[in-house]
Amino acid sequence: MPQGGAPQQPPAGSFALAIDAMGGDHAPESVLDGLELAAERHPKARFLLVGDEARLGALLARRPKAARVCAIRHAPESIPGDMKPTAALRVRNSSMRIAIDAVAAGEAAGVVSAGNTGALMALGKIVVKALPEIDRPALAAIGPSARGDVVLLDLGANIVCDPRNLVEFAVMGDAFARAVLGLTKPSIGLLNVGSEELKGDDRVRQAAEMLRETVLAPNFHGFVEGHDITAGTVDVVVTDGFTGNVALKTGEGAFKLVGTLLKQVFTSSLAAKLGYLLARPALERLREWMDPRRYNGAVLIGLNGVVVKSHGGTDALGFAHAVDVAMDMVNHRFNDRIREVLATLPPRGRPAVTATEPSVNAR
Amino acid sequence: MPQGGAPQQPPAGSFALAIDAMGGDHAPESVLDGLELAAERHPKARFLLVGDEARLGALLARRPKAARVCAIRHAPESIPGDMKPTAALRVRNSSMRIAIDAVAAGEAAGVVSAGNTGALMALGKIVVKALPEIDRPALAAIGPSARGDVVLLDLGANIVCDPRNLVEFAVMGDAFARAVLGLTKPSIGLLNVGSEELKGDDRVRQAAEMLRETVLAPNFHGFVEGHDITAGTVDVVVTDGFTGNVALKTGEGAFKLVGTLLKQVFTSSLAAKLGYLLARPALERLREWMDPRRYNGAVLIGLNGVVVKSHGGTDALGFAHAVDVAMDMVNHRFNDRIREVLATLPPRGRPAVTATEPSVNAR
């Protein structure tokens, strides 16, 4: 059905990103508003907008910048936020599925969705598929630290991990930090309960031993602890999906608690209110710096394509940031780096590295 | 050797707490200053002060309140902060060991030390010994949340845990929240990567099933996530020692980052400085509320006595708070509660509860 204001669809293979226009709490409006911002930042990119053709056409007609860079592809259904991944896999004509199909078919280099996380991860793994060298794709994101941004992974894609998985996460985290943070030699830390070599369980100690034998060894800092994440001790913090998910949400919760308490402080008296007004420009800068929207865009890495999950509740600015992350990954061909480093690792089947200190297991 | 101003030693068995006077960065001065505060709060308690007799005698002579409630016991050695637990176990005449021996001998109901954490945990387990009903003692502490204080355990005593361990931690956390927070029905949450029943690994799902069969079931909230810790969703958050340690330190790190950034904000301009002065009383109240010293005192629970670890770097106020925590536990006979609840559990050998949904393991 022709749309007023909808652009002509360019030939296949020419899209930077496929966009699930129907995923997220405020979709498709917030998605389209986000694309209006993204179109300014990435004027040469073209986006495949997947969703309800009629609604999207009408919305695009009022967003001229987005309209110039987007083509619409109709999807009659969308995945509800509470649908289980196994059920979502069976919905063949959802906006998320059709967007992901476009990546698998090579029409787009990546996909961004603010929809159901579990469904996106399942579809990503099954449709886009993991790189042959990767055992388990991982979920990564960027957060604030005292020394700049820090990459944390895995954030929940893999609840149970072995040492080799952790090593692969380090390889992917390294590539991600290069592509998205623009670092040339990102330092890598393995999350543990202490920084001494003997701390933790066999799993992290073996992963550390294995990492010291890779080409990443010069940038491997060793073990880091929870407080090192926000201290910025390293650029990339590697852990299993259970611990990473808890760490991410615990940190977010702590930031939120302080924010709530500060609001109470600055409304607690007339003097405090006046104080807020005086300090406001600096406080606003702080708020902007800590803004969760600035860190929006968790990435499922280790796939044959870029898969970015935007927070479901974010607004246009947050969605545009998720598009930025996806574009960085597309433009920096970060999968090439992953494959390069993985090619230097011993094959997976090799027996685990034995601990150098017999006392390691005796504690 | 008689000490100027040192009190007479009361008969054995009459001490509330044995105090490792030589443990911690600023010991013994900060310990003695802490006891000077604690003596005011607990005027009827008597403390056994263990360490260098000559130094302690001289310090007590200048602290009249502490001198009234303390008896000195000489210990010629102290455990260095970096000594390995296995080595610490061999030092028989350290201040920490002699203080712990006093608990094992029934002379004191508990011990407080700001010294080497690993050494204290090892000595606690080996000398004071676990309650017969407890498989693994756990490290617990209290932190701030939006709805009051929250108990988190295990904080690192047990890196690898099975479902039964988690259930025992819940029992201990319940007793701790009753004794130290004064709650009559503390709510309990099991830390996971999502709140839905199917989330997480077999370990947390089995622990949840088992908890639903205990007398704690009415207060068991189910799964909670990282952000629930500071949101105050539950009074007690239960997890394994690896995850708990990372969560605790990640939360502390996040608070610290905001504190650092706020300092920058309030010194960034003349107006911001003036704003700080105006809002200062309210900001000071916030700082006091968040003060890590107010949350000082990690407790090794599940032993035949109270063992409290004060932060090594804390000051008098922090040490006095650790003494408060220990006194609360001693006064509320919290081990009785643990034994009561554990007596209602099926014996450890019983086969694990099978999941009710066959789909649980299929995901």
XYZ file of C-alpha atoms in Angstrom:
726
model
C 0.000 0.000 0.000
C 1.572 3.322 -1.023
C 2.165 5.757 1.842
C 1.923 9.549 1.720
C 5.474 10.735 2.286
C 6.983 7.252 2.526
C 10.230 6.958 0.573
C 11.020 4.534 -2.218
C 12.634 1.347 -0.992
C 16.290 1.119 -2.012
C 17.727 -2.098 -3.446
C 18.391 -5.020 -1.107
C 21.658 -5.075 0.817
C 21.852 -1.328 1.086
C 20.593 -0.878 4.644
C 22.874 -0.062 7.524
C 20.249 -1.132 10.026
C 16.861 -2.780 10.180
C 14.697 -1.144 12.854
C 11.965 -2.960 14.779
C 9.572 -0.026 14.802
C 6.945 -1.742 16.970
C 9.069 -2.797 19.972
C 9.142 -0.847 23.235
C 6.747 0.888 25.603
C 6.207 3.972 23.450
C 6.577 2.412 20.013
C 6.300 3.286 17.254
C 6.306 7.030 18.122
C 9.474 7.023 20.260
C 11.245 4.873 17.677
C 10.360 7.298 14.880
C 11.372 10.291 17.001
C 14.651 8.519 17.704
C 15.207 7.940 14.000
C 14.537 11.631 13.323
C 17.542 12.346 15.596
C 19.587 9.446 14.184
C 19.016 10.669 10.632
C 20.854 13.885 11.479
C 23.781 12.015 13.006
C 24.044 9.385 10.271
C 22.882 11.152 7.110
C 24.457 8.597 4.790
C 22.975 5.540 6.460
C 19.739 3.953 5.281
C 17.329 2.248 7.649
C 14.766 -0.460 6.990
C 11.778 0.393 9.170
C 9.734 -2.719 9.975
C 6.200 -2.595 11.369
C 2.636 -1.549 10.713
C 2.951 0.034 7.272
C -0.005 2.404 7.621
C 0.998 3.761 11.024
C 4.646 4.078 10.092
C 3.837 5.860 6.837
C 1.726 8.422 8.646
C 4.364 8.957 11.327
C 7.200 9.256 8.791
C 5.242 11.871 6.848
C 5.622 14.171 9.850
C 9.318 13.413 10.336
C 11.089 14.632 7.220
C 14.661 13.732 8.225
C 13.751 10.163 9.145
C 11.613 9.874 5.993
C 14.654 10.646 3.847
C 16.685 7.742 5.253
C 13.999 5.138 5.981
C 12.206 2.548 3.866
C 9.162 0.798 5.301
C 8.608 -2.946 5.315
C 5.248 -4.158 6.499
C 4.931 -6.534 9.476
C 1.389 -7.413 10.483
C 2.284 -8.492 14.042
C 4.474 -7.461 16.933
C 5.945 -9.412 19.860
C 4.334 -8.502 23.199
C 6.747 -7.591 25.989
C 5.722 -10.571 28.111
C 5.800 -13.242 25.403
C 8.177 -16.109 26.137
C 11.112 -16.480 23.743
C 9.957 -19.941 22.652
C 6.583 -18.494 21.639
C 8.167 -15.463 19.976
C 10.224 -17.768 17.767
C 7.002 -19.095 16.240
C 5.692 -15.664 15.198
C 7.098 -15.467 11.680
C 5.645 -12.131 10.612
C 6.406 -9.973 13.650
C 8.227 -6.673 13.194
C 11.140 -8.029 15.253
C 11.390 -11.198 13.204
C 11.201 -9.486 9.826
C 13.838 -6.955 10.928
C 16.114 -9.786 12.078
C 15.431 -11.748 8.891
C 16.761 -8.742 6.971
C 20.067 -9.054 8.835
C 20.257 -12.811 8.274
C 19.558 -12.246 4.568
C 22.351 -9.692 4.304
C 19.990 -6.821 3.507
C 21.009 -4.923 6.640
C 24.225 -5.046 8.676
C 22.390 -4.848 11.966
C 19.119 -4.516 13.816
C 17.900 -2.286 16.666
C 14.850 -3.194 18.750
C 13.366 -1.815 21.965
C 11.139 -4.893 22.225
C 11.132 -8.091 24.297
C 14.765 -8.821 25.320
C 14.422 -12.580 25.586
C 12.747 -12.775 22.182
C 15.438 -10.594 20.593
C 18.206 -12.724 22.067
C 16.549 -15.966 20.964
C 15.815 -14.677 17.472
C 19.309 -13.205 17.198
C 20.936 -16.503 18.068
C 18.666 -18.663 15.935
C 18.132 -16.452 12.881
C 21.290 -14.315 12.660
C 23.362 -17.138 14.225
C 26.580 -17.047 16.198
C 29.959 -16.566 14.563
C 31.353 -20.059 13.975
C 34.269 -19.314 16.340
C 31.972 -18.291 19.214
C 30.389 -20.788 21.569
C 28.008 -18.363 23.259
C 27.010 -14.850 22.191
C 26.971 -12.369 25.088
C 25.042 -9.261 26.068
C 27.225 -6.186 26.606
C 26.595 -2.580 27.553
C 28.443 0.586 28.446
C 28.199 2.330 31.781
C 29.723 5.349 33.531
C 32.937 5.217 35.536
C 35.192 7.748 37.231
C 37.651 7.427 34.336
C 35.261 7.387 31.378
C 32.993 4.721 30.009
C 33.312 1.053 30.897
C 32.085 -2.028 29.005
C 30.435 -4.767 31.066
C 29.578 -8.261 29.778
C 27.869 -10.760 29.942
C 24.709 -9.094 31.228
C 22.483 -12.138 31.274
C 22.641 -14.033 27.983
C 24.536 -16.899 29.647
C 23.653 -17.734 33.236
C 26.172 -20.565 33.527
C 29.581 -20.093 31.904
C 32.815 -22.055 31.681
C 36.336 -20.549 31.557
C 36.442 -20.646 27.744
C 33.153 -18.691 27.585
C 34.707 -15.998 29.781
C 37.744 -15.825 27.509
C 35.476 -15.408 24.476
C 33.587 -12.645 26.325
C 36.929 -10.893 26.872
C 37.661 -11.110 23.148
C 34.219 -9.700 22.319
C 34.479 -6.992 24.995
C 37.836 -5.922 23.599
C 36.385 -5.609 20.086
C 33.330 -3.769 21.416
C 35.441 -1.241 23.358
C 37.539 -0.596 20.243
C 34.479 -0.097 18.016
C 32.187 1.860 20.310
C 34.552 3.614 22.748
C 37.250 4.124 20.116
C 40.010 2.739 22.356
C 43.112 1.288 20.723
C 44.211 -0.922 23.636
C 41.286 -1.435 25.993
C 42.341 -2.895 29.339
C 40.413 -5.974 30.439
C 39.526 -7.177 33.935
C 37.915 -10.399 35.095
C 35.296 -9.794 37.808
C 36.063 -11.639 41.025
C 35.688 -11.366 44.804
C 39.251 -10.129 45.247
C 42.155 -9.011 43.114
C 44.686 -11.577 44.381
C 45.500 -14.485 42.078
C 44.169 -17.137 44.445
C 40.728 -15.552 44.882
C 37.508 -16.894 43.427
C 36.523 -20.250 42.022
C 38.315 -22.545 39.562
C 36.287 -21.071 36.731
C 37.622 -17.513 36.993
C 41.136 -18.669 37.860
C 41.241 -20.893 34.780
C 39.842 -18.102 32.617
C 42.601 -15.803 33.898
C 45.255 -18.405 33.093
C 43.822 -18.845 29.605
C 43.641 -15.085 28.989
C 47.326 -14.732 29.886
C 48.090 -17.028 26.937
C 46.163 -14.989 24.358
C 47.180 -11.970 22.289
C 45.085 -9.922 24.725
C 47.543 -10.737 27.546
C 49.348 -7.361 27.489
C 46.031 -5.593 28.138
C 44.728 -8.119 30.666
C 44.759 -6.423 34.070
C 43.828 -9.557 36.014
C 41.019 -9.780 38.535
C 38.902 -6.769 39.411
C 36.210 -6.368 42.080
C 32.725 -4.877 42.058
C 33.879 -1.377 42.975
C 36.370 -1.394 40.114
C 33.500 -1.182 37.603
C 32.610 2.415 38.470
C 36.184 3.250 39.507
C 37.199 2.724 35.885
C 40.103 0.461 36.849
C 39.742 -1.230 33.447
C 37.894 -0.484 30.199
C 36.229 -3.893 29.909
C 34.842 -5.928 32.827
C 34.214 -9.597 31.997
C 31.938 -11.896 33.988
C 29.236 -14.561 33.626
C 25.674 -13.546 32.786
C 24.330 -14.108 36.288
C 26.897 -11.937 38.045
C 26.925 -9.325 35.283
C 23.165 -8.949 35.332
C 23.163 -8.529 39.121
C 26.099 -6.077 39.014
C 24.480 -3.954 36.290
C 21.145 -3.733 38.086
C 22.737 -3.216 41.516
C 24.748 -0.301 40.166
C 21.683 1.184 38.461
C 19.742 0.756 41.698
C 22.419 2.545 43.707
C 22.465 5.470 41.269
C 18.694 5.646 41.408
C 18.632 5.662 45.208
C 21.076 8.569 45.352
C 19.011 10.437 42.746
C 15.842 9.973 44.781
C 17.569 11.094 47.965
C 19.088 14.143 46.287
C 15.635 15.202 45.115
C 14.457 14.987 48.726
C 17.476 16.997 49.858
C 16.858 19.806 47.402
C 13.189 20.135 48.287
C 13.661 19.795 52.048
C 13.869 23.531 52.830
C 13.712 26.916 51.199
C 17.475 27.283 51.582
C 18.051 23.898 49.962
C 15.760 24.856 47.062
C 17.695 28.074 46.564
C 20.922 26.086 46.817
C 19.675 23.806 44.065
C 18.936 26.776 41.811
C 22.457 28.113 42.300
C 24.144 24.769 41.682
C 21.688 23.814 38.960
C 23.879 24.200 35.858
C 26.546 21.933 37.336
C 23.956 19.479 38.664
C 22.332 19.370 35.236
C 25.676 18.558 33.650
C 26.066 15.733 36.157
C 22.582 14.484 35.418
C 23.274 14.541 31.695
C 26.498 12.643 32.213
C 24.770 9.993 34.336
C 21.699 9.927 32.050
C 20.748 6.285 31.457
C 19.746 7.277 27.921
C 23.397 8.022 27.215
C 24.154 4.384 28.044
C 21.188 2.915 26.202
C 21.837 0.048 23.837
C 22.779 -3.390 25.091
C 24.456 -5.381 22.356
C 24.197 -9.087 21.650
C 27.731 -9.769 20.413
C 29.181 -12.833 18.808
C 26.609 -13.013 16.001
C 26.905 -12.729 12.211
C 25.483 -9.243 12.421
C 24.894 -6.393 14.819
C 21.972 -6.865 17.239
C 21.258 -3.972 19.599
C 18.591 -3.936 22.296
C 17.304 -0.502 23.251
C 15.702 -0.146 26.678
C 11.957 -0.674 26.314
C 11.039 2.439 28.274
C 13.456 4.861 26.676
C 12.535 7.964 24.681
C 13.722 9.354 21.353
C 17.119 10.382 22.719
C 17.709 6.945 24.207
C 16.658 5.169 21.025
C 18.911 7.422 18.963
C 21.777 6.450 21.228
C 21.083 2.766 20.670
C 21.217 3.489 16.925
C 24.587 5.240 17.489
C 25.959 2.121 19.183
C 24.735 -0.089 16.342
C 26.196 2.266 13.730
C 29.576 2.305 15.515
C 29.621 -1.458 15.416
C 28.603 -1.585 11.765
C 31.122 1.073 10.729
C 34.048 -0.401 12.641
C 33.477 -3.925 11.337
C 34.033 -5.124 14.831
C 33.322 -8.763 14.043
C 36.558 -8.789 12.034
C 38.496 -7.992 15.197
C 36.714 -10.778 17.110
C 37.560 -13.323 14.423
C 41.178 -12.163 14.261
C 41.721 -12.627 17.994
C 39.758 -15.873 18.214
C 41.880 -17.310 15.410
C 44.884 -17.050 17.752
C 43.250 -19.069 20.553
C 43.784 -22.798 20.958
C 40.752 -24.780 19.760
C 37.974 -25.270 22.284
C 38.527 -28.979 22.818
C 41.952 -28.515 24.406
C 42.133 -29.608 28.037
C 41.806 -26.796 30.539
C 44.987 -25.080 31.634
C 46.164 -26.539 34.914
C 46.660 -24.137 37.766
C 50.317 -23.242 38.312
C 50.016 -23.335 42.107
C 48.935 -26.648 43.638
C 47.719 -24.644 46.648
C 45.019 -23.018 44.514
C 42.513 -25.762 45.060
C 43.581 -26.506 48.602
C 42.123 -23.279 50.045
C 52.411 -6.532 84.384
C 50.142 -4.095 86.253
C 48.858 -1.190 84.150
C 48.245 2.349 85.347
C 44.499 2.844 85.063
C 43.806 -0.653 83.732
C 40.765 -2.230 85.368
C 40.670 -5.456 87.337
C 39.797 -8.454 85.220
C 36.311 -9.790 85.969
C 35.728 -13.514 86.356
C 35.675 -15.701 83.244
C 32.399 -15.992 81.329
C 31.326 -12.481 82.141
C 32.286 -10.735 78.911
C 29.762 -9.661 76.334
C 32.450 -9.328 73.684
C 36.107 -10.051 73.157
C 37.763 -7.279 71.148
C 40.747 -7.787 68.873
C 42.414 -4.503 69.792
C 45.274 -4.877 67.293
C 43.336 -5.467 64.041
C 42.697 -2.696 61.502
C 44.571 0.136 59.824
C 44.474 2.501 62.795
C 44.579 -0.032 65.614
C 44.766 0.022 68.511
C 43.900 3.763 68.788
C 40.716 3.663 66.635
C 39.573 0.512 68.424
C 40.002 2.139 71.827
C 38.272 5.314 70.637
C 35.440 3.138 69.351
C 35.180 1.412 72.708
C 35.037 4.779 74.458
C 31.860 5.433 72.399
C 30.562 1.879 72.832
C 30.972 2.091 76.613
C 28.430 4.908 76.682
C 25.939 2.963 74.590
C 26.373 -0.335 76.413
C 27.246 0.653 79.990
C 26.384 -2.757 81.426
C 28.441 -4.798 78.966
C 31.992 -5.867 79.738
C 34.617 -6.224 77.032
C 37.751 -8.349 76.946
C 40.393 -6.263 75.203
C 43.055 -8.439 73.589
C 46.413 -7.133 72.413
C 49.692 -5.545 73.472
C 49.168 -5.137 77.206
C 51.499 -2.179 77.642
C 50.085 -0.146 74.767
C 46.492 -0.957 75.645
C 46.999 -0.072 79.285
C 48.410 3.317 78.390
C 45.619 3.994 75.901
C 42.888 2.908 78.328
C 44.306 5.210 81.004
C 43.304 8.131 78.798
C 39.845 6.741 77.996
C 37.950 6.566 81.285
C 34.637 5.208 79.947
C 36.305 2.373 78.051
C 38.561 1.670 81.030
C 35.500 1.083 83.230
C 34.136 -1.678 80.961
C 37.299 -3.284 79.575
C 39.695 -5.890 80.901
C 43.005 -6.411 79.102
C 44.388 -9.763 78.037
C 47.887 -9.777 76.633
C 48.587 -11.060 73.129
C 52.207 -10.783 71.987
C 51.438 -10.968 68.268
C 48.956 -9.635 65.732
C 47.863 -10.922 62.317
C 49.095 -8.730 59.440
C 46.424 -7.614 56.966
C 48.018 -9.525 54.097
C 48.649 -12.830 55.905
C 46.961 -15.836 54.303
C 44.265 -17.528 56.393
C 46.205 -20.796 56.450
C 49.215 -18.988 57.927
C 47.036 -17.011 60.365
C 45.648 -20.264 61.743
C 49.141 -21.214 62.900
C 49.705 -18.039 64.966
C 48.400 -19.201 68.315
C 49.114 -16.079 70.349
C 47.790 -13.358 68.068
C 45.271 -10.831 69.406
C 42.666 -12.153 66.969
C 43.205 -15.762 67.965
C 43.143 -15.103 71.714
C 39.964 -13.033 71.324
C 38.335 -15.842 69.323
C 39.573 -18.441 71.813
C 37.666 -16.505 74.485
C 34.444 -16.995 72.508
C 35.121 -20.697 71.936
C 35.830 -21.094 75.662
C 32.538 -19.425 76.578
C 34.226 -16.472 78.246
C 32.684 -14.020 75.785
C 29.513 -14.261 73.713
C 31.114 -12.707 70.674
C 34.157 -11.105 69.101
C 34.742 -7.942 67.081
C 37.839 -7.486 64.923
C 38.856 -4.921 62.314
C 41.700 -7.197 61.212
C 42.344 -9.575 58.312
C 38.932 -10.760 57.005
C 40.089 -14.113 55.648
C 41.894 -14.893 58.892
C 38.850 -13.948 60.973
C 36.569 -16.138 58.848
C 38.948 -19.085 59.000
C 39.519 -18.747 62.760
C 35.790 -18.237 63.333
C 34.912 -21.418 61.478
C 37.687 -23.528 62.955
C 37.831 -22.260 66.537
C 34.270 -21.042 67.274
C 32.832 -23.682 64.913
C 29.619 -23.745 62.920
C 26.269 -24.524 64.513
C 25.724 -28.258 64.008
C 22.644 -27.539 61.870
C 24.541 -25.223 59.505
C 26.569 -26.519 56.583
C 28.278 -23.224 55.742
C 28.496 -20.054 57.825
C 27.882 -16.886 55.790
C 29.025 -13.291 55.824
C 26.179 -10.760 56.134
C 25.949 -6.990 56.310
C 23.401 -4.210 56.318
C 23.133 -1.541 53.647
C 20.914 1.424 52.794
C 17.747 1.152 50.737
C 14.926 3.493 49.783
C 12.708 1.803 52.375
C 15.148 1.460 55.269
C 18.001 -0.931 55.872
C 18.487 -4.141 53.944
C 20.431 -7.283 54.892
C 22.589 -8.876 52.180
C 24.255 -12.285 52.436
C 26.458 -14.173 51.602
C 29.121 -11.548 50.961
C 31.971 -13.869 50.096
C 32.362 -16.620 52.685
C 31.093 -19.237 50.199
C 32.041 -18.762 46.567
C 30.215 -21.865 45.363
C 26.828 -22.667 46.934
C 24.146 -25.295 46.471
C 20.383 -24.722 46.926
C 20.422 -25.945 50.521
C 23.184 -23.441 51.365
C 20.993 -20.641 49.987
C 18.073 -21.832 52.115
C 20.299 -21.804 55.201
C 21.445 -18.289 54.305
C 17.780 -17.249 54.185
C 17.254 -18.696 57.675
C 20.309 -16.861 58.980
C 19.353 -13.619 57.218
C 15.885 -13.783 58.747
C 17.353 -14.183 62.238
C 19.876 -11.399 61.616
C 17.182 -8.961 60.432
C 15.102 -9.748 63.526
C 18.034 -9.245 65.899
C 19.751 -6.245 64.353
C 16.976 -4.429 62.458
C 14.306 -5.314 65.017
C 11.878 -6.587 62.374
C 9.237 -9.093 63.409
C 8.569 -10.551 59.952
C 11.435 -9.693 57.645
C 10.632 -10.310 53.988
C 13.164 -12.410 52.096
C 14.170 -12.314 48.446
C 16.430 -14.609 46.446
C 18.744 -12.689 44.122
C 18.308 -13.632 40.469
C 18.481 -12.201 36.947
C 14.717 -11.706 36.754
C 11.709 -11.942 39.021
C 9.799 -14.537 36.984
C 9.759 -18.098 38.316
C 11.545 -19.569 35.307
C 14.516 -17.211 35.478
C 18.003 -18.140 36.583
C 19.773 -21.450 36.978
C 18.628 -24.696 38.619
C 20.370 -23.691 41.812
C 18.267 -20.594 42.550
C 15.070 -22.228 41.273
C 15.569 -25.219 43.570
C 16.384 -22.934 46.492
C 13.126 -21.042 45.851
C 11.166 -24.296 45.773
C 12.751 -25.402 49.027
C 12.116 -22.033 50.722
C 8.430 -22.291 49.832
C 8.294 -25.452 51.964
C 9.814 -23.859 55.077
C 8.199 -21.886 57.900
C 9.703 -18.807 56.250
C 7.390 -19.302 53.237
C 4.877 -16.570 54.220
C 7.693 -13.984 54.220
C 9.427 -15.319 51.107
C 8.918 -12.758 48.351
C 10.446 -14.907 45.604
C 13.154 -13.743 43.223
C 14.507 -10.217 43.333
C 16.930 -8.445 40.989
C 20.001 -6.292 41.573
C 18.055 -3.035 41.668
C 15.737 -4.442 44.328
C 18.567 -4.330 46.883
C 18.598 -0.532 47.121
C 14.886 -0.254 46.261
C 14.126 -2.013 49.531
C 11.792 -4.508 47.851
C 12.646 -6.989 50.638
C 14.393 -6.805 54.018
C 16.785 -9.685 53.351
C 18.493 -10.426 50.017
C 19.958 -13.925 49.761
C 22.622 -14.970 47.267
C 25.851 -16.952 46.940
C 29.124 -15.455 48.141
C 30.450 -14.661 44.685
C 27.395 -12.706 43.544
C 26.872 -11.095 46.952
C 30.446 -9.874 47.128
C 30.239 -8.390 43.645
C 26.828 -6.798 44.351
C 28.005 -5.240 47.629
C 31.147 -3.771 46.104
C 29.373 -2.651 42.913
C 26.784 -0.781 44.980
C 29.499 0.786 47.142
C 31.382 1.771 44.006
C 28.303 3.412 42.501
C 27.686 5.425 45.685
C 31.317 6.463 45.735
C 31.233 7.598 42.106
C 28.202 9.809 42.726
C 29.874 11.233 45.850
C 33.010 12.108 43.865
C 30.972 13.698 41.087
C 28.864 15.705 43.535
C 32.042 17.112 45.083
C 33.111 18.228 41.604
C 29.681 19.758 41.011
C 29.747 21.800 44.206
C 33.228 23.164 43.580
C 32.717 23.840 39.874
C 31.658 27.499 40.214
C 31.122 30.215 42.783
C 27.355 29.834 42.409
C 27.597 26.068 42.931
C 29.714 26.613 46.053
C 27.132 29.038 47.406
C 24.416 26.563 46.501
C 26.244 23.904 48.481
C 26.376 26.141 51.527
C 22.634 26.742 51.337
C 21.752 23.081 50.865
C 24.455 21.943 53.275
C 22.336 20.925 56.270
C 20.193 18.648 54.105
C 23.209 17.331 52.207
C 24.947 16.592 55.497
C 21.921 14.625 56.666
C 22.062 12.643 53.430
C 25.770 12.036 53.889
C 25.214 10.855 57.437
C 22.471 8.527 56.294
C 24.676 7.060 53.553
C 27.762 7.039 55.810
C 29.530 3.694 55.344
C 30.402 3.825 59.054
C 26.711 3.483 59.830
C 26.748 0.179 57.950
C 30.029 -1.054 59.382
C 30.108 -4.554 60.778
C 29.927 -7.610 58.557
C 28.844 -10.615 60.527
C 29.948 -14.211 60.110
C 26.720 -15.996 60.991
C 26.043 -19.648 61.578
C 28.693 -20.066 64.288
C 28.464 -20.973 67.983
C 29.074 -17.342 68.850
C 28.914 -13.865 67.415
C 31.772 -12.935 65.071
C 31.732 -9.398 63.669
C 34.233 -7.978 61.193
C 34.672 -4.216 61.317
C 36.051 -2.518 58.204
C 39.819 -2.285 58.497
C 39.930 1.379 57.590
C 37.097 2.634 59.745
C 37.365 5.122 62.588
C 36.017 5.189 66.135
C 32.432 5.778 65.028
C 32.567 2.886 62.583
C 34.125 0.551 65.130
C 31.495 1.534 67.705
C 28.836 0.642 65.149
C 30.353 -2.786 64.629
C 30.204 -3.230 68.411
C 26.509 -2.212 68.286
C 25.813 -4.912 65.705
C 27.591 -7.530 67.811
C 25.733 -6.413 70.958
C 22.382 -6.620 69.144
C 23.174 -10.176 68.145
C 24.327 -11.124 71.628
C 21.323 -9.520 73.313
C 18.742 -10.984 70.949
C 20.134 -14.518 71.188
C 19.748 -14.738 67.497
C 21.281 -18.183 67.194
C 18.205 -19.519 69.000
C 16.034 -18.303 66.143
C 18.323 -19.925 63.558
C 18.170 -23.261 65.361
C 14.384 -23.042 65.725
C 13.831 -22.527 62.002
C 16.465 -25.014 60.899
C 14.824 -27.650 63.071
C 11.757 -27.399 60.814
C 13.728 -28.091 57.602
C 14.027 -31.565 56.122
C 17.476 -33.070 56.773
C 20.183 -32.164 54.302
C 20.482 -35.594 52.714
C 16.972 -35.487 51.233
C 16.881 -35.492 47.435
C 16.419 -32.071 45.890
C 12.858 -30.916 45.270
C 11.933 -31.580 41.663
C 10.770 -28.627 39.636
C 6.997 -28.488 39.240
C 7.183 -27.396 35.609
C 8.939 -29.764 33.216
C 9.565 -26.764 30.972
C 11.893 -25.270 33.559
C 14.938 -27.093 32.360
C 13.956 -27.053 28.718
C 14.565 -23.333 28.277
